[in-house]
Amino acid sequence: MSEPAVTISDPTAPPEVDPPIAAPAKSFLSHAKLIGGLTFVSRIVGMAREIVAGHFLGTGIVASAFTVAFTIPNLFRKLLGEGALSAAFIPLYAQAEKRGTTADGETARDFAAASVNLLTLILLAITLIGEAIIAAFILTASGDRPDRVLMLKFAAIMLPYVTFVCGGAFLSAILQVHKRFGPPAFAPILLNVCHIAVVIGGAWFLGLHGRDAQTPRVVALQTTLAMWLAAAVLVAGALQVAILLPALRQIGFRFRPSVRIWSPSVKKMLVMSIPVAIGAGVLQLSVLLDKGISYGLMEGETLTGQRITHFTFAGEQVRYPMELGATRRLEIAQLLYQFPLGVFAIALATAIFPSLSADALDADRDGFKRVLRQGIEATMWEGLPASIGLILVAEPATRLLFQHGQITAHDASLIARSTMVYAGAIWAFSLLQIINRAYYAVHDTMTPLVMSIVNIVLNLAVEIPLLWWMGEAAMAVGTLVSFAIQAVVMLWMLDRRIGGLGLTSLLKPTVKMLTAAGVMGVALWMIKMSPLYPRGESRFVWSAQLALMLGVGGGIYLAASHMMGLETFRQLLPKRRTAG
């Protein structure tokens, strides 16, 4: 946070002494703790956003339509803002900062300004073309499924958010290279706060209550509220960009529309970003397909409340395999498993990427390998207990947070079931955050592309046959299997690609982590089976269950980590101040 922006080292200064091996880990772990702390606040506020939205909108046709529509700008955020261009930009920009100029002699500031200008033009073109496509779909849409027309209307309102969210993510990448992680991590909080304010204020103004029956009048009021919410998304997007501007000025970045866009460095970034874009596009296509499958194969409902349970295929009536609201319930389940993922794993990967990119310049890459091993160890230290813990607390957590208002006990049960399956893959999601950035740091963009294609094929091959047996939980099973396999295979391939990462040194700490997580899991399971575990169906009981499991589980895992001398645990502890 306190490092100056765009600086070039003094050639007359004495050479720096090589830091101890643990120093790089402490550096990026300290940044990860800052990002993780702010992300934790963001996730808490985001959880409150979903709780409030669930209370007033539930999982019905309006909530499901809004969920799918909001996926579209988020898809482009992942693809452009945090995906292809950022993944190609950060290594080039970090190396330009380290050298003083790009490999083509362009200053780092010119390269950053040209990249932002190019992204702005791309985003404006996407918005205009997207609005035209959505309008065409609305005009030609069938009246048999009014919920899908409603989804398109929400998408038309929120599509300009693409420019704000992608632009903000790319500007955040510039700040991250300069070790300014605070503003980018704080920006998402604004969206969640706006969301909460609009839902609560709008529900009060419209006279909506959580216990209202789903009559045509209530559905109409929920539609109005969701329209307001879609408009508020645009306001929040503008605020997310605005909060980054002071930090950008401090590092010396300026928006310069006159700078030459088609520079050699920008061309190189685009060439590097093509396979990343395809890979990210494949991955986001997987996300969109999951949303589309859950939305297209769930039961429907007309605006008058008539349930649609079958569809016609090859002249036969086929039952929809998922109940009404599956899209929204899966969204909530994903939010629950992404909570620990975002607090630590993504924060760690964000903090480590600039270091990996800079160290990848070295011929022997010893620093790169060392930082990568430490990153893998740190992310597995969090991912393994998070997977086991969330499986065991999914039921009370879901019921406490979401079983109220428009979300019924049956909804909560289905959400908890999917959450348990998603939770089993938290360690794999966490590991992939580090591994993908390692590939990008060494300019290997083809391997993530190929593995993304394998992921989507495997995901669909697993989940589709299970849908008519398991319902919406099958979507989580496909995700679990595909990402677990991808994480293991990509790590093995990276070891061969780099020429030996020294993964054998991670074997001992990994065994310790598995032991600690296993002890925690067995203890929590025994508590659930014991007479001491609170029983009943009330908010007080669910609160007691969750508090007991989190307190005991966290205490056991931290104690076991301390007793086994895990280095990651020691580095996360506050530093002791010595006298004098």
Coordinates of C-alpha atoms in Angstrom, one line a residue:
M1 CA 0.0 0.0 0.0
S2 CA 2.8 2.4 0.8
E3 CA 5.1 1.7 -2.1
P4 CA 5.5 4.5 -4.6
A5 CA 4.2 4.1 -8.1
V6 CA 6.2 4.1 -11.3
T7 CA 9.8 4.2 -10.0
I8 CA 13.1 3.2 -11.5
S9 CA 15.9 1.9 -9.2
D10 CA 19.0 4.1 -8.6
P11 CA 21.9 2.5 -10.5
T12 CA 24.4 4.1 -8.0
A13 CA 22.7 2.4 -5.0
P14 CA 24.5 -0.5 -3.3
P15 CA 23.3 -3.9 -4.4
E16 CA 20.6 -5.4 -2.2
V17 CA 21.4 -8.4 -0.1
D18 CA 19.5 -11.5 -1.1
P19 CA 16.5 -11.9 1.3
P20 CA 16.0 -15.0 3.3
I21 CA 14.0 -17.7 1.6
A22 CA 10.8 -17.0 3.6
A23 CA 10.9 -13.3 2.8
P24 CA 8.9 -13.5 -0.5
A25 CA 6.2 -15.6 1.2
K26 CA 5.9 -13.1 4.0
S27 CA 5.7 -10.3 1.4
F28 CA 2.8 -11.7 -0.6
L29 CA 1.2 -13.2 2.5
S30 CA 1.0 -9.8 4.0
H31 CA -0.6 -8.5 0.9
A32 CA -2.9 -11.5 0.9
K33 CA -3.9 -10.8 4.5
L34 CA -4.9 -7.2 3.5
I35 CA -6.8 -8.4 0.4
G36 CA -8.3 -11.2 2.4
G37 CA -9.5 -8.9 5.2
L38 CA -11.2 -6.5 2.7
T39 CA -12.6 -9.4 0.8
F40 CA -13.9 -10.9 4.0
V41 CA -15.8 -7.6 4.6
S42 CA -17.0 -7.7 1.0
R43 CA -18.2 -11.3 1.3
I44 CA -20.0 -10.6 4.5
V45 CA -21.8 -7.6 2.9
G46 CA -22.3 -9.8 -0.2
M47 CA -23.8 -12.5 2.0
A48 CA -26.1 -9.9 3.5
R49 CA -27.1 -8.8 0.0
E50 CA -28.1 -12.4 -0.9
I51 CA -30.0 -12.8 2.4
V52 CA -32.0 -9.6 1.8
A53 CA -32.7 -10.4 -1.8
G54 CA -33.7 -14.0 -0.9
H55 CA -36.1 -12.7 1.8
F56 CA -38.0 -10.4 -0.6
L57 CA -37.5 -12.1 -4.0
G58 CA -37.1 -15.8 -3.0
T59 CA -36.2 -18.3 -5.7
G60 CA -39.2 -17.8 -8.1
I61 CA -39.4 -16.6 -11.7
V62 CA -38.2 -13.0 -11.0
A63 CA -35.2 -14.0 -8.9
S64 CA -34.2 -16.7 -11.4
A65 CA -34.5 -14.3 -14.3
F66 CA -32.4 -11.6 -12.5
T67 CA -29.8 -14.2 -11.6
V68 CA -29.3 -15.4 -15.2
A69 CA -29.4 -11.8 -16.6
F70 CA -26.7 -10.6 -14.1
T71 CA -24.5 -13.5 -15.2
I72 CA -24.0 -11.8 -18.6
P73 CA -22.0 -8.8 -17.5
N74 CA -20.2 -10.9 -14.9
L75 CA -19.2 -13.3 -17.8
F76 CA -17.5 -10.4 -19.6
R77 CA -15.9 -9.3 -16.3
K78 CA -14.2 -12.7 -16.0
L79 CA -13.4 -12.8 -19.7
L80 CA -11.9 -9.3 -20.2
G81 CA -11.5 -7.4 -17.0
E82 CA -10.1 -10.2 -14.8
G83 CA -9.4 -12.7 -17.6
A84 CA -7.7 -12.5 -20.9
L85 CA -6.4 -9.0 -21.1
S86 CA -5.5 -8.7 -17.4
A87 CA -3.7 -12.1 -17.5
A88 CA -1.7 -11.0 -20.5
F89 CA -1.2 -7.4 -19.2
I90 CA 0.0 -8.0 -15.7
P91 CA 3.2 -10.0 -16.7
L92 CA 4.1 -7.5 -19.4
Y93 CA 3.4 -4.5 -17.2
A94 CA 5.2 -6.0 -14.1
Q95 CA 8.2 -6.7 -16.3
A96 CA 8.1 -3.2 -17.8
E97 CA 8.1 -1.7 -14.3
K98 CA 11.1 -3.9 -13.3
R99 CA 13.1 -3.0 -16.4
G100 CA 11.9 0.6 -16.7
T101 CA 10.4 0.1 -20.2
T102 CA 8.7 -2.7 -22.2
A103 CA 10.8 -5.0 -24.3
D104 CA 9.9 -2.7 -27.3
G105 CA 11.1 0.5 -25.5
E106 CA 7.7 1.8 -24.6
T107 CA 7.4 3.4 -21.1
A108 CA 5.2 1.5 -18.6
R109 CA 2.9 4.5 -18.3
D110 CA 2.3 4.7 -22.1
F111 CA 1.7 0.9 -22.2
A112 CA -0.9 1.1 -19.4
A113 CA -2.7 4.1 -20.9
A114 CA -2.8 2.5 -24.4
S115 CA -4.2 -0.8 -22.9
V116 CA -6.9 1.1 -21.1
N117 CA -7.9 3.0 -24.2
L118 CA -8.1 -0.2 -26.2
L119 CA -10.2 -2.0 -23.6
T120 CA -12.6 1.0 -23.5
L121 CA -13.2 0.7 -27.2
I122 CA -13.8 -3.0 -27.0
L123 CA -16.2 -2.7 -24.1
L124 CA -18.3 0.1 -25.8
A125 CA -18.5 -2.1 -29.0
I126 CA -19.6 -5.1 -26.9
T127 CA -22.3 -3.1 -25.2
L128 CA -23.8 -1.7 -28.4
I129 CA -23.7 -5.0 -30.2
G130 CA -25.1 -6.8 -27.1
E131 CA -28.0 -4.4 -26.8
A132 CA -28.9 -4.9 -30.4
I133 CA -28.9 -8.7 -30.0
I134 CA -31.0 -8.6 -26.8
A135 CA -33.5 -6.4 -28.5
A136 CA -33.8 -8.8 -31.3
F137 CA -34.4 -11.7 -28.9
I138 CA -37.1 -9.8 -27.1
L139 CA -38.9 -8.9 -30.3
T140 CA -38.9 -12.6 -31.4
A141 CA -39.4 -14.2 -28.0
S142 CA -42.3 -16.6 -27.6
G143 CA -45.0 -15.7 -25.1
D144 CA -45.1 -19.2 -23.7
R145 CA -42.4 -18.5 -21.2
P146 CA -42.8 -14.9 -20.0
D147 CA -40.1 -15.5 -17.4
R148 CA -37.5 -15.7 -20.2
V149 CA -38.6 -12.4 -21.7
L150 CA -38.3 -10.9 -18.3
M151 CA -34.7 -12.2 -18.1
L152 CA -33.9 -10.5 -21.4
K153 CA -35.3 -7.2 -20.2
F154 CA -33.1 -7.4 -17.1
A155 CA -30.1 -8.2 -19.2
A156 CA -30.8 -5.1 -21.5
I157 CA -30.7 -2.8 -18.4
M158 CA -27.6 -4.3 -16.9
L159 CA -25.5 -4.8 -20.0
P160 CA -23.8 -1.3 -19.8
Y161 CA -22.4 -2.5 -16.5
V162 CA -19.9 -4.4 -18.6
T163 CA -18.0 -1.2 -19.3
F164 CA -17.7 -0.3 -15.6
V165 CA -16.9 -3.7 -14.2
C166 CA -14.4 -4.7 -16.8
G167 CA -12.8 -1.3 -16.9
G168 CA -12.6 -1.3 -13.1
A169 CA -11.1 -4.8 -13.0
F170 CA -8.4 -3.8 -15.5
L171 CA -7.6 -0.6 -13.6
S172 CA -7.3 -2.8 -10.5
A173 CA -4.7 -4.9 -12.3
I174 CA -2.6 -1.8 -12.8
L175 CA -2.8 -1.0 -9.1
Q176 CA -2.0 -4.6 -8.1
V177 CA 1.4 -4.4 -10.0
H178 CA 2.2 -1.5 -7.8
K179 CA 1.2 -3.4 -4.7
R180 CA -1.9 -1.3 -4.2
F181 CA -4.3 -4.0 -3.3
G182 CA -6.7 -2.1 -0.9
P183 CA -8.9 0.0 -3.3
P184 CA -9.5 -2.9 -5.7
A185 CA -10.4 -5.2 -2.9
F186 CA -12.8 -2.6 -1.4
A187 CA -14.6 -1.7 -4.6
P188 CA -16.9 -4.7 -4.7
I189 CA -18.3 -3.7 -1.3
L190 CA -20.0 -0.7 -3.0
L191 CA -22.0 -2.9 -5.3
N192 CA -23.2 -5.0 -2.4
V193 CA -24.2 -1.9 -0.3
C194 CA -26.1 -0.4 -3.2
H195 CA -27.9 -3.7 -3.8
I196 CA -28.9 -4.0 -0.1
A197 CA -30.1 -0.4 0.0
V198 CA -32.2 -0.7 -3.1
V199 CA -33.8 -4.0 -2.1
I200 CA -34.7 -2.8 1.5
G201 CA -35.8 0.7 0.4
G202 CA -37.6 -0.6 -2.7
A203 CA -39.5 -3.3 -0.8
W204 CA -40.6 -0.8 1.9
F205 CA -41.7 1.7 -0.8
L206 CA -43.7 -1.0 -2.7
G207 CA -45.1 -2.6 0.3
L208 CA -43.4 -6.0 -0.3
H209 CA -43.1 -8.4 2.6
G210 CA -41.1 -11.6 2.9
R211 CA -44.2 -13.7 3.7
D212 CA -46.3 -12.6 0.8
A213 CA -47.9 -15.4 -1.2
Q214 CA -46.7 -15.5 -4.9
T215 CA -49.9 -13.9 -6.3
P216 CA -49.7 -12.1 -9.7
R217 CA -49.7 -8.8 -7.8
V218 CA -46.7 -9.8 -5.7
V219 CA -44.9 -11.1 -8.8
A220 CA -45.5 -7.7 -10.5
L221 CA -44.1 -5.8 -7.5
Q222 CA -41.1 -8.1 -7.3
T223 CA -40.5 -7.4 -11.0
T224 CA -40.6 -3.6 -10.4
L225 CA -38.1 -4.1 -7.5
A226 CA -35.8 -6.1 -9.7
M227 CA -35.9 -3.5 -12.4
W228 CA -34.8 -0.9 -9.9
L229 CA -32.1 -3.2 -8.7
A230 CA -30.9 -3.6 -12.3
A231 CA -30.6 0.1 -12.7
A232 CA -28.8 0.4 -9.3
V233 CA -26.2 -2.0 -10.6
L234 CA -25.1 0.6 -13.2
V235 CA -24.7 3.3 -10.4
A236 CA -22.7 0.9 -8.3
G237 CA -20.4 0.2 -11.3
A238 CA -19.6 3.9 -11.7
L239 CA -18.8 4.1 -8.0
Q240 CA -16.5 1.1 -8.3
V241 CA -14.5 2.8 -10.9
A242 CA -14.5 6.2 -9.1
I243 CA -13.0 4.7 -5.9
L244 CA -9.9 3.5 -7.8
L245 CA -9.1 7.0 -9.3
P246 CA -7.3 8.5 -6.2
A247 CA -4.9 5.5 -6.0
L248 CA -4.3 5.6 -9.8
R249 CA -3.3 9.2 -9.5
Q250 CA -0.9 8.4 -6.7
I251 CA 1.0 5.9 -8.8
G252 CA 1.2 8.3 -11.6
F253 CA -1.4 6.8 -14.0
R254 CA -3.3 9.2 -16.1
F255 CA -6.1 8.6 -18.7
R256 CA -4.7 9.8 -22.0
P257 CA -7.0 9.3 -24.9
S258 CA -4.4 10.7 -27.3
V259 CA -1.8 8.0 -26.6
R260 CA -1.1 5.7 -29.5
I261 CA -3.2 2.5 -29.0
W262 CA -1.7 0.2 -31.6
S263 CA 1.8 0.0 -30.1
P264 CA 4.1 -3.1 -30.2
S265 CA 3.5 -3.8 -26.6
V266 CA -0.2 -3.7 -27.0
K267 CA 0.0 -6.0 -30.0
K268 CA 2.0 -8.4 -27.9
M269 CA -0.5 -8.3 -25.2
L270 CA -3.3 -9.0 -27.6
V271 CA -1.4 -12.0 -29.1
M272 CA -0.8 -13.4 -25.6
S273 CA -4.4 -12.7 -24.7
I274 CA -6.0 -14.7 -27.6
P275 CA -5.5 -18.2 -26.1
V276 CA -6.2 -16.8 -22.7
A277 CA -9.4 -15.3 -24.0
I278 CA -10.4 -18.6 -25.6
G279 CA -9.6 -20.4 -22.4
A280 CA -11.4 -17.9 -20.3
G281 CA -14.2 -18.0 -22.8
V282 CA -14.4 -21.7 -22.5
L283 CA -14.5 -21.6 -18.8
Q284 CA -17.1 -18.8 -18.8
L285 CA -19.0 -20.8 -21.4
S286 CA -19.1 -23.6 -18.8
V287 CA -20.5 -21.2 -16.2
L288 CA -23.0 -19.9 -18.7
L289 CA -24.0 -23.4 -19.8
D290 CA -24.5 -24.4 -16.2
K291 CA -26.8 -21.4 -15.7
G292 CA -28.5 -22.1 -19.1
I293 CA -29.0 -25.8 -18.3
S294 CA -30.4 -25.0 -14.8
Y295 CA -32.6 -22.3 -16.2
G296 CA -33.7 -24.2 -19.3
L297 CA -34.3 -27.6 -17.6
M298 CA -36.1 -26.3 -14.5
E299 CA -39.8 -26.1 -14.1
G300 CA -41.4 -22.9 -15.2
E301 CA -44.3 -20.7 -14.1
T302 CA -46.6 -18.3 -15.9
L303 CA -47.2 -14.8 -14.5
T304 CA -50.6 -16.1 -13.3
G305 CA -49.0 -18.8 -11.2
Q306 CA -49.6 -21.8 -13.5
R307 CA -46.7 -24.4 -13.1
I308 CA -45.0 -25.7 -16.3
T309 CA -43.6 -29.2 -15.4
H310 CA -43.0 -30.9 -18.9
F311 CA -41.5 -30.0 -22.2
T312 CA -41.9 -31.7 -25.6
F313 CA -38.9 -33.5 -27.1
A314 CA -39.1 -35.6 -30.3
G315 CA -42.9 -35.6 -29.9
E316 CA -42.8 -36.9 -26.3
Q317 CA -43.6 -35.1 -23.1
V318 CA -40.4 -35.0 -20.9
R319 CA -40.4 -34.0 -17.2
Y320 CA -38.2 -31.1 -16.3
P321 CA -35.5 -32.6 -14.0
M322 CA -35.1 -29.6 -11.7
E323 CA -37.7 -27.8 -9.6
L324 CA -38.7 -24.2 -10.1
G325 CA -36.0 -21.9 -8.6
A326 CA -33.1 -24.2 -9.3
T327 CA -31.0 -21.4 -10.9
R328 CA -31.4 -19.2 -7.9
R329 CA -30.7 -21.9 -5.4
L330 CA -27.5 -23.0 -7.2
E331 CA -26.4 -19.4 -7.2
I332 CA -26.8 -19.2 -3.4
A333 CA -25.0 -22.6 -3.0
Q334 CA -22.1 -21.2 -5.1
L335 CA -22.0 -18.1 -2.9
L336 CA -21.6 -20.2 0.2
Y337 CA -18.7 -22.2 -1.1
Q338 CA -17.1 -19.2 -2.7
F339 CA -17.0 -17.4 0.6
P340 CA -13.9 -19.1 2.0
L341 CA -12.5 -19.3 -1.6
G342 CA -12.7 -15.5 -2.0
V343 CA -11.5 -14.6 1.5
F344 CA -8.1 -16.4 1.2
A345 CA -7.5 -18.3 -2.0
I346 CA -8.3 -15.5 -4.5
A347 CA -6.7 -12.9 -2.2
L348 CA -3.5 -15.0 -2.1
A349 CA -3.5 -15.6 -5.9
T350 CA -4.0 -11.9 -6.5
A351 CA -1.1 -11.0 -4.2
I352 CA 1.2 -13.6 -5.6
F353 CA 0.7 -12.9 -9.4
P354 CA 2.9 -9.8 -9.7
S355 CA 5.7 -11.6 -7.8
L356 CA 5.4 -14.7 -10.0
S357 CA 5.4 -12.5 -13.1
A358 CA 8.5 -10.6 -12.1
D359 CA 10.5 -13.7 -11.0
A360 CA 9.6 -15.5 -14.2
L361 CA 12.2 -13.2 -15.9
D362 CA 15.0 -15.0 -14.2
A363 CA 16.9 -17.6 -16.2
D364 CA 17.0 -20.2 -13.4
R365 CA 13.5 -19.2 -12.1
D366 CA 14.5 -20.2 -8.6
G367 CA 12.6 -17.3 -7.1
F368 CA 9.5 -18.2 -9.2
K369 CA 9.6 -21.8 -8.0
R370 CA 10.1 -20.9 -4.4
V371 CA 7.2 -18.4 -4.4
L372 CA 5.0 -20.8 -6.2
R373 CA 5.7 -23.6 -3.7
Q374 CA 4.9 -21.3 -0.8
G375 CA 1.7 -20.2 -2.6
I376 CA 0.6 -23.7 -3.1
E377 CA 1.3 -24.6 0.5
A378 CA -0.6 -21.6 1.8
T379 CA -3.6 -22.1 -0.4
M380 CA -3.9 -25.8 0.5
W381 CA -3.6 -24.9 4.2
E382 CA -6.8 -23.0 3.8
G383 CA -8.5 -25.1 1.1
L384 CA -8.5 -28.5 2.8
P385 CA -10.2 -27.6 6.1
A386 CA -12.6 -25.3 4.3
S387 CA -13.7 -28.2 2.1
I388 CA -14.3 -30.5 5.1
G389 CA -15.7 -27.8 7.4
L390 CA -18.3 -26.5 4.9
I391 CA -19.5 -30.0 4.2
L392 CA -20.3 -30.4 7.9
V393 CA -21.8 -27.0 8.5
A394 CA -23.7 -26.5 5.2
E395 CA -27.1 -27.5 6.7
P396 CA -27.2 -25.1 9.8
A397 CA -25.5 -22.3 7.8
T398 CA -28.0 -22.4 5.0
R399 CA -31.0 -22.6 7.2
L400 CA -29.8 -19.8 9.5
L401 CA -28.9 -17.4 6.7
F402 CA -31.6 -18.1 4.1
Q403 CA -34.6 -20.0 5.5
H404 CA -36.9 -17.0 5.9
G405 CA -39.2 -14.8 3.9
Q406 CA -39.7 -16.2 0.4
I407 CA -37.1 -19.0 0.8
T408 CA -38.8 -22.1 2.3
A409 CA -37.4 -25.0 4.3
H410 CA -37.5 -27.1 1.1
D411 CA -35.5 -24.5 -0.7
A412 CA -32.9 -24.4 2.1
S413 CA -32.6 -28.2 2.1
L414 CA -31.9 -28.2 -1.7
I415 CA -29.4 -25.3 -1.3
A416 CA -27.6 -27.2 1.5
R417 CA -27.4 -30.4 -0.5
S418 CA -25.7 -28.6 -3.4
T419 CA -23.4 -26.6 -1.1
M420 CA -22.1 -29.9 0.4
V421 CA -21.1 -31.1 -3.0
Y422 CA -19.5 -27.8 -4.1
A423 CA -17.6 -27.7 -0.8
G424 CA -15.7 -30.8 -1.7
A425 CA -13.9 -28.9 -4.4
I426 CA -12.8 -25.8 -2.5
W427 CA -9.3 -27.1 -2.3
A428 CA -9.2 -27.6 -6.1
F429 CA -10.7 -24.2 -6.8
S430 CA -8.1 -22.7 -4.5
L431 CA -5.2 -24.5 -6.0
L432 CA -6.2 -23.6 -9.6
Q433 CA -6.2 -19.9 -8.6
I434 CA -2.4 -20.2 -8.1
I435 CA -1.6 -22.7 -10.9
N436 CA -3.4 -20.7 -13.6
R437 CA -1.4 -17.5 -12.7
A438 CA 1.8 -19.5 -12.7
Y439 CA 1.2 -20.6 -16.3
Y440 CA 0.3 -17.0 -17.3
A441 CA 3.4 -15.6 -15.6
V442 CA 5.7 -17.8 -17.8
H443 CA 3.6 -16.9 -20.8
D444 CA 2.2 -20.4 -21.3
T445 CA -1.4 -19.6 -22.2
M446 CA -2.1 -22.7 -24.2
T447 CA -2.1 -25.2 -21.4
P448 CA -4.9 -23.4 -19.4
L449 CA -6.8 -23.2 -22.7
V450 CA -6.7 -26.9 -23.4
M451 CA -7.5 -27.8 -19.8
S452 CA -10.4 -25.4 -19.8
I453 CA -11.9 -27.3 -22.8
V454 CA -11.3 -30.6 -21.0
N455 CA -13.0 -29.2 -17.9
I456 CA -16.2 -28.1 -19.7
V457 CA -16.5 -31.5 -21.6
L458 CA -15.9 -33.5 -18.4
N459 CA -18.3 -31.3 -16.4
L460 CA -21.1 -31.8 -18.9
A461 CA -20.4 -35.5 -19.3
V462 CA -20.8 -36.0 -15.5
E463 CA -23.7 -33.7 -14.7
I464 CA -26.2 -34.2 -17.6
P465 CA -26.7 -37.9 -17.0
L466 CA -27.2 -37.3 -13.3
L467 CA -29.8 -34.6 -13.6
W468 CA -32.9 -36.8 -13.8
W469 CA -31.6 -38.8 -10.8
M470 CA -30.1 -36.1 -8.5
G471 CA -31.8 -33.0 -9.7
E472 CA -30.0 -29.7 -9.3
A473 CA -27.3 -31.2 -7.1
A474 CA -26.0 -33.0 -10.2
M475 CA -24.7 -29.6 -11.4
A476 CA -22.5 -29.4 -8.3
V477 CA -21.2 -33.0 -8.9
G478 CA -20.0 -32.1 -12.4
T479 CA -18.2 -29.1 -11.1
L480 CA -16.6 -31.1 -8.2
V481 CA -15.3 -33.9 -10.5
S482 CA -14.0 -31.7 -13.3
F483 CA -12.2 -29.1 -11.2
A484 CA -10.6 -31.7 -9.0
I485 CA -9.2 -33.5 -12.0
Q486 CA -8.1 -30.3 -13.6
A487 CA -6.2 -29.0 -10.5
V488 CA -4.2 -32.3 -10.1
V489 CA -3.4 -32.7 -13.8
M490 CA -2.4 -29.0 -14.3
L491 CA 0.0 -29.1 -11.3
W492 CA 1.6 -32.2 -12.7
M493 CA 2.0 -30.7 -16.1
L494 CA 3.4 -27.5 -14.6
D495 CA 6.0 -29.5 -12.8
R496 CA 7.1 -31.0 -16.1
R497 CA 6.8 -27.6 -18.0
I498 CA 9.1 -25.7 -15.6
G499 CA 11.6 -28.5 -15.1
G500 CA 11.0 -29.5 -11.5
L501 CA 9.1 -27.4 -9.0
G502 CA 10.4 -29.4 -6.1
L503 CA 6.9 -30.6 -5.2
T504 CA 8.4 -33.4 -3.1
S505 CA 9.2 -30.7 -0.5
L506 CA 5.4 -30.1 -0.2
L507 CA 4.6 -33.7 0.6
K508 CA 5.4 -33.4 4.3
P509 CA 3.4 -30.2 5.0
T510 CA 0.5 -31.6 2.9
V511 CA 0.4 -34.7 5.0
K512 CA 0.3 -32.6 8.1
M513 CA -2.5 -30.5 6.7
L514 CA -4.5 -33.5 5.7
T515 CA -3.9 -34.9 9.2
A516 CA -5.0 -31.7 10.9
A517 CA -8.1 -31.4 8.6
G518 CA -9.0 -35.0 9.2
V519 CA -8.8 -34.6 13.0
M520 CA -11.0 -31.6 12.7
G521 CA -13.5 -33.4 10.5
V522 CA -13.7 -36.5 12.8
A523 CA -14.2 -34.3 15.8
L524 CA -17.0 -32.3 14.2
W525 CA -18.7 -35.4 13.0
M526 CA -18.5 -36.9 16.5
I527 CA -20.0 -33.6 17.9
K528 CA -22.9 -33.8 15.4
M529 CA -23.6 -37.4 16.5
S530 CA -23.3 -36.7 20.3
P531 CA -26.2 -35.6 22.7
L532 CA -24.3 -32.3 23.1
Y533 CA -25.2 -31.2 19.6
P534 CA -28.3 -28.8 19.7
R535 CA -31.4 -30.3 18.1
G536 CA -34.5 -28.5 16.8
E537 CA -35.8 -26.3 14.0
S538 CA -35.3 -22.7 15.1
R539 CA -33.0 -19.8 14.4
F540 CA -31.5 -20.1 17.9
V541 CA -30.7 -23.8 17.4
W542 CA -29.1 -23.2 14.0
S543 CA -27.1 -20.4 15.4
A544 CA -25.9 -22.6 18.3
Q545 CA -25.1 -25.4 15.9
L546 CA -23.1 -23.2 13.6
A547 CA -21.2 -21.4 16.4
L548 CA -20.3 -24.7 18.0
M549 CA -19.0 -26.3 14.8
L550 CA -17.1 -23.2 13.7
G551 CA -15.6 -22.6 17.1
V552 CA -14.5 -26.2 17.8
G553 CA -13.5 -26.9 14.2
G554 CA -11.4 -23.7 13.8
G555 CA -9.8 -24.2 17.2
I556 CA -8.8 -27.8 16.5
Y557 CA -7.4 -27.1 13.1
L558 CA -5.3 -24.1 14.3
A559 CA -4.1 -26.0 17.3
A560 CA -3.1 -29.0 15.2
S561 CA -1.3 -26.6 12.7
H562 CA 0.6 -25.1 15.6
M563 CA 1.5 -28.4 17.1
M564 CA 2.7 -29.8 13.8
G565 CA 4.8 -26.7 13.1
L566 CA 3.2 -25.7 9.8
E567 CA 5.1 -22.8 8.3
T568 CA 2.0 -21.1 6.7
F569 CA 0.3 -20.9 10.1
R570 CA 3.4 -19.2 11.6
Q571 CA 3.6 -16.7 8.8
L572 CA -0.1 -15.7 9.2
L573 CA 0.4 -14.9 12.9
P574 CA 1.0 -11.2 13.8
K575 CA 4.7 -10.4 14.0
R576 CA 6.1 -9.9 17.5
R577 CA 7.7 -6.6 18.3
T578 CA 11.0 -6.7 20.0
A579 CA 12.0 -4.1 22.5
G580 CA 14.6 -1.5 21.5

